[in-house]
Amino acid sequence: MSQQLTHPLPRLLLPAALAASLALTGCGAQGSGPSMEELEARIAPTADASAPAADPSALAELRFDTESLACDPRIHADAQGAWETSAPRTEVSQGAPLKLRNTEGSEGTDVPVDITVTTPGGKTHQAEATLSGGEWIELSYPADFSGASLAAGAFTVVWTTGEGAFIACDGFRGA
């Protein structure tokens, strides 16, 4: 004669123990899940060494995506340094402050910089500035760009050195 369990607790614990056991076997196992580099790339995508070298036609193809807050296609920076950009992340109706700096820039080092802004309609406007050391340079779009105006849509900002080496791409959204 077989014994039957009359208490429901063991029947409930068995599935929970099995689920916990399966979950634990996947957690912390060597080789499971993405590496730290892969996680960082997902969180803050950057250009990688396998990205195409920046040439004028590649730079002309760059477009800022306001949803991902990144420029596509991804292009590896030619210019030496650790570059940071800043552009508005909310819609702009008056003027957009556009900033750039080299966190590795040393005092007394000046770098001529060309800034090209592509409008939602595909027109380009250019300005020049000089970056000194690790200081921020700041321009305002459209005020510092001859003949420029704001419109609704995504604006792409491409930063290059005076010699044409690609530094960075960023953008903002006009209201």
PDB file of C-alpha atoms in Angstrom, residues 9-157:
ATOM      1  CA  LEU A   9       3.375  22.105   1.169  1.00  0.00           C
ATOM      2  CA  PRO A  10       5.809  19.459  -0.203  1.00  0.00           C
ATOM      3  CA  ARG A  11       4.009  19.503  -3.570  1.00  0.00           C
ATOM      4  CA  LEU A  12       4.458  23.289  -3.757  1.00  0.00           C
ATOM      5  CA  LEU A  13       8.086  23.236  -2.654  1.00  0.00           C
ATOM      6  CA  LEU A  14       9.253  20.732  -5.249  1.00  0.00           C
ATOM      7  CA  PRO A  15       8.571  22.955  -8.324  1.00  0.00           C
ATOM      8  CA  ALA A  16      10.025  26.014  -6.544  1.00  0.00           C
ATOM      9  CA  ALA A  17      13.188  24.087  -5.606  1.00  0.00           C
ATOM     10  CA  LEU A  18      13.544  22.837  -9.192  1.00  0.00           C
ATOM     11  CA  ALA A  19      13.175  26.388 -10.615  1.00  0.00           C
ATOM     12  CA  ALA A  20      15.713  27.767  -8.133  1.00  0.00           C
ATOM     13  CA  SER A  21      18.153  24.996  -9.013  1.00  0.00           C
ATOM     14  CA  LEU A  22      17.851  25.749 -12.744  1.00  0.00           C
ATOM     15  CA  ALA A  23      18.279  29.475 -12.169  1.00  0.00           C
ATOM     16  CA  LEU A  24      21.402  28.954 -10.090  1.00  0.00           C
ATOM     17  CA  THR A  25      23.070  26.766 -12.697  1.00  0.00           C
ATOM     18  CA  GLY A  26      22.868  29.636 -15.223  1.00  0.00           C
ATOM     19  CA  CYS A  27      24.039  32.377 -12.876  1.00  0.00           C
ATOM     20  CA  GLY A  28      27.737  32.960 -12.502  1.00  0.00           C
ATOM     21  CA  ALA A  29      28.774  30.202 -14.867  1.00  0.00           C
ATOM     22  CA  GLN A  30      31.996  30.828 -16.738  1.00  0.00           C
ATOM     23  CA  GLY A  31      31.452  31.834 -20.339  1.00  0.00           C
ATOM     24  CA  SER A  32      27.746  32.526 -19.991  1.00  0.00           C
ATOM     25  CA  GLY A  33      26.419  35.916 -21.021  1.00  0.00           C
ATOM     26  CA  PRO A  34      28.173  38.855 -22.667  1.00  0.00           C
ATOM     27  CA  SER A  35      31.642  40.036 -21.682  1.00  0.00           C
ATOM     28  CA  MET A  36      32.209  43.365 -19.923  1.00  0.00           C
ATOM     29  CA  GLU A  37      33.293  44.926 -23.246  1.00  0.00           C
ATOM     30  CA  GLU A  38      30.104  43.734 -24.937  1.00  0.00           C
ATOM     31  CA  LEU A  39      27.977  45.164 -22.127  1.00  0.00           C
ATOM     32  CA  GLU A  40      29.764  48.524 -22.315  1.00  0.00           C
ATOM     33  CA  ALA A  41      29.243  48.615 -26.084  1.00  0.00           C
ATOM     34  CA  ARG A  42      25.519  48.024 -25.594  1.00  0.00           C
ATOM     35  CA  ILE A  43      25.211  50.706 -22.921  1.00  0.00           C
ATOM     36  CA  ALA A  44      27.336  53.389 -24.600  1.00  0.00           C
ATOM     37  CA  PRO A  45      27.935  52.468 -28.207  1.00  0.00           C
ATOM     38  CA  THR A  46      31.142  53.817 -29.661  1.00  0.00           C
ATOM     39  CA  ALA A  47      32.986  53.394 -32.880  1.00  0.00           C
ATOM     40  CA  ASP A  48      35.178  50.332 -32.943  1.00  0.00           C
ATOM     41  CA  ALA A  49      38.511  49.653 -34.591  1.00  0.00           C
ATOM     42  CA  SER A  50      36.801  47.648 -37.342  1.00  0.00           C
ATOM     43  CA  ALA A  51      34.669  50.632 -38.375  1.00  0.00           C
ATOM     44  CA  PRO A  52      35.584  52.174 -41.710  1.00  0.00           C
ATOM     45  CA  ALA A  53      38.202  54.913 -41.774  1.00  0.00           C
ATOM     46  CA  ALA A  54      36.734  58.367 -42.057  1.00  0.00           C
ATOM     47  CA  ASP A  55      36.809  59.674 -45.594  1.00  0.00           C
ATOM     48  CA  PRO A  56      34.854  62.670 -46.880  1.00  0.00           C
ATOM     49  CA  SER A  57      32.133  60.520 -48.442  1.00  0.00           C
ATOM     50  CA  ALA A  58      31.720  58.526 -45.203  1.00  0.00           C
ATOM     51  CA  LEU A  59      31.455  61.733 -43.180  1.00  0.00           C
ATOM     52  CA  ALA A  60      28.768  63.028 -45.549  1.00  0.00           C
ATOM     53  CA  GLU A  61      26.716  59.887 -44.867  1.00  0.00           C
ATOM     54  CA  LEU A  62      26.668  60.338 -41.067  1.00  0.00           C
ATOM     55  CA  ARG A  63      23.211  60.965 -39.620  1.00  0.00           C
ATOM     56  CA  PHE A  64      22.190  61.484 -35.992  1.00  0.00           C
ATOM     57  CA  ASP A  65      19.386  59.246 -34.713  1.00  0.00           C
ATOM     58  CA  THR A  66      17.398  61.052 -32.007  1.00  0.00           C
ATOM     59  CA  GLU A  67      16.099  57.765 -30.566  1.00  0.00           C
ATOM     60  CA  SER A  68      19.438  55.985 -30.103  1.00  0.00           C
ATOM     61  CA  LEU A  69      21.327  59.281 -29.552  1.00  0.00           C
ATOM     62  CA  ALA A  70      24.063  57.998 -31.869  1.00  0.00           C
ATOM     63  CA  CYS A  71      25.295  58.645 -35.377  1.00  0.00           C
ATOM     64  CA  ASP A  72      25.119  56.018 -38.101  1.00  0.00           C
ATOM     65  CA  PRO A  73      27.090  54.590 -39.720  1.00  0.00           C
ATOM     66  CA  ARG A  74      29.637  54.188 -36.917  1.00  0.00           C
ATOM     67  CA  ILE A  75      33.007  55.602 -37.913  1.00  0.00           C
ATOM     68  CA  HIS A  76      36.247  55.272 -35.973  1.00  0.00           C
ATOM     69  CA  ALA A  77      37.772  58.638 -34.978  1.00  0.00           C
ATOM     70  CA  ASP A  78      40.981  59.527 -36.826  1.00  0.00           C
ATOM     71  CA  ALA A  79      41.987  62.336 -34.455  1.00  0.00           C
ATOM     72  CA  GLN A  80      44.118  61.390 -31.443  1.00  0.00           C
ATOM     73  CA  GLY A  81      42.592  62.160 -28.048  1.00  0.00           C
ATOM     74  CA  ALA A  82      39.710  61.387 -25.736  1.00  0.00           C
ATOM     75  CA  TRP A  83      36.887  63.461 -27.188  1.00  0.00           C
ATOM     76  CA  GLU A  84      33.661  64.521 -25.510  1.00  0.00           C
ATOM     77  CA  THR A  85      30.745  66.253 -27.179  1.00  0.00           C
ATOM     78  CA  SER A  86      27.691  67.939 -25.780  1.00  0.00           C
ATOM     79  CA  ALA A  87      24.465  68.786 -27.583  1.00  0.00           C
ATOM     80  CA  PRO A  88      20.891  69.272 -26.341  1.00  0.00           C
ATOM     81  CA  ARG A  89      18.884  66.122 -25.654  1.00  0.00           C
ATOM     82  CA  THR A  90      15.571  67.972 -25.672  1.00  0.00           C
ATOM     83  CA  GLU A  91      13.943  69.687 -28.658  1.00  0.00           C
ATOM     84  CA  VAL A  92      15.490  73.055 -29.477  1.00  0.00           C
ATOM     85  CA  SER A  93      13.449  76.036 -30.655  1.00  0.00           C
ATOM     86  CA  GLN A  94      15.841  78.960 -30.042  1.00  0.00           C
ATOM     87  CA  GLY A  95      19.456  77.852 -30.312  1.00  0.00           C
ATOM     88  CA  ALA A  96      21.481  74.701 -29.742  1.00  0.00           C
ATOM     89  CA  PRO A  97      24.749  74.907 -27.765  1.00  0.00           C
ATOM     90  CA  LEU A  98      27.279  72.551 -29.396  1.00  0.00           C
ATOM     91  CA  LYS A  99      30.350  71.703 -27.317  1.00  0.00           C
ATOM     92  CA  LEU A 100      33.550  69.715 -27.827  1.00  0.00           C
ATOM     93  CA  ARG A 101      36.654  69.035 -25.761  1.00  0.00           C
ATOM     94  CA  ASN A 102      39.643  66.728 -25.633  1.00  0.00           C
ATOM     95  CA  THR A 103      40.024  65.431 -22.080  1.00  0.00           C
ATOM     96  CA  GLU A 104      43.624  64.499 -22.936  1.00  0.00           C
ATOM     97  CA  GLY A 105      44.410  67.940 -24.366  1.00  0.00           C
ATOM     98  CA  SER A 106      47.472  69.576 -22.862  1.00  0.00           C
ATOM     99  CA  GLU A 107      47.804  73.240 -21.992  1.00  0.00           C
ATOM    100  CA  GLY A 108      49.257  75.351 -24.771  1.00  0.00           C
ATOM    101  CA  THR A 109      48.080  72.968 -27.501  1.00  0.00           C
ATOM    102  CA  ASP A 110      45.665  74.510 -29.994  1.00  0.00           C
ATOM    103  CA  VAL A 111      43.695  72.410 -32.462  1.00  0.00           C
ATOM    104  CA  PRO A 112      41.740  74.043 -35.305  1.00  0.00           C
ATOM    105  CA  VAL A 113      38.295  72.408 -35.558  1.00  0.00           C
ATOM    106  CA  ASP A 114      35.714  72.426 -38.345  1.00  0.00           C
ATOM    107  CA  ILE A 115      32.072  71.879 -37.406  1.00  0.00           C
ATOM    108  CA  THR A 116      29.547  70.806 -40.032  1.00  0.00           C
ATOM    109  CA  VAL A 117      25.846  70.733 -39.216  1.00  0.00           C
ATOM    110  CA  THR A 118      23.516  68.861 -41.556  1.00  0.00           C
ATOM    111  CA  THR A 119      19.878  69.943 -41.356  1.00  0.00           C
ATOM    112  CA  PRO A 120      16.879  67.581 -41.508  1.00  0.00           C
ATOM    113  CA  GLY A 121      16.514  68.634 -45.155  1.00  0.00           C
ATOM    114  CA  GLY A 122      20.123  67.716 -46.002  1.00  0.00           C
ATOM    115  CA  LYS A 123      21.642  71.227 -46.222  1.00  0.00           C
ATOM    116  CA  THR A 124      25.023  71.724 -44.554  1.00  0.00           C
ATOM    117  CA  HIS A 125      26.339  74.710 -42.616  1.00  0.00           C
ATOM    118  CA  GLN A 126      29.927  75.081 -41.421  1.00  0.00           C
ATOM    119  CA  ALA A 127      31.818  76.963 -38.745  1.00  0.00           C
ATOM    120  CA  GLU A 128      35.389  76.967 -37.449  1.00  0.00           C
ATOM    121  CA  ALA A 129      36.784  77.187 -33.930  1.00  0.00           C
ATOM    122  CA  THR A 130      40.050  76.594 -32.096  1.00  0.00           C
ATOM    123  CA  LEU A 131      40.258  74.098 -29.262  1.00  0.00           C
ATOM    124  CA  SER A 132      42.790  74.958 -26.546  1.00  0.00           C
ATOM    125  CA  GLY A 133      44.126  72.130 -24.374  1.00  0.00           C
ATOM    126  CA  GLY A 134      41.357  70.344 -22.493  1.00  0.00           C
ATOM    127  CA  GLU A 135      38.959  73.312 -22.505  1.00  0.00           C
ATOM    128  CA  TRP A 136      35.476  73.131 -23.999  1.00  0.00           C
ATOM    129  CA  ILE A 137      34.748  75.052 -27.176  1.00  0.00           C
ATOM    130  CA  GLU A 138      31.131  76.067 -27.603  1.00  0.00           C
ATOM    131  CA  LEU A 139      29.229  77.238 -30.635  1.00  0.00           C
ATOM    132  CA  SER A 140      25.544  77.986 -30.939  1.00  0.00           C
ATOM    133  CA  TYR A 141      23.456  76.725 -33.828  1.00  0.00           C
ATOM    134  CA  PRO A 142      22.190  78.636 -35.810  1.00  0.00           C
ATOM    135  CA  ALA A 143      23.824  81.869 -34.528  1.00  0.00           C
ATOM    136  CA  ASP A 144      27.448  80.815 -35.255  1.00  0.00           C
ATOM    137  CA  PHE A 145      26.671  79.241 -38.651  1.00  0.00           C
ATOM    138  CA  SER A 146      26.231  81.596 -41.608  1.00  0.00           C
ATOM    139  CA  GLY A 147      22.826  81.334 -43.288  1.00  0.00           C
ATOM    140  CA  ALA A 148      21.599  78.649 -40.878  1.00  0.00           C
ATOM    141  CA  SER A 149      18.154  78.329 -39.327  1.00  0.00           C
ATOM    142  CA  LEU A 150      16.312  75.887 -37.084  1.00  0.00           C
ATOM    143  CA  ALA A 151      13.616  73.522 -38.325  1.00  0.00           C
ATOM    144  CA  ALA A 152      11.803  70.484 -36.985  1.00  0.00           C
ATOM    145  CA  GLY A 153      13.768  67.241 -37.139  1.00  0.00           C
ATOM    146  CA  ALA A 154      17.189  65.715 -36.509  1.00  0.00           C
ATOM    147  CA  PHE A 155      20.340  67.794 -36.993  1.00  0.00           C
ATOM    148  CA  THR A 156      23.706  66.040 -37.368  1.00  0.00           C
ATOM    149  CA  VAL A 157      26.893  67.678 -36.034  1.00  0.00           C
TER     150      VAL A 157
END
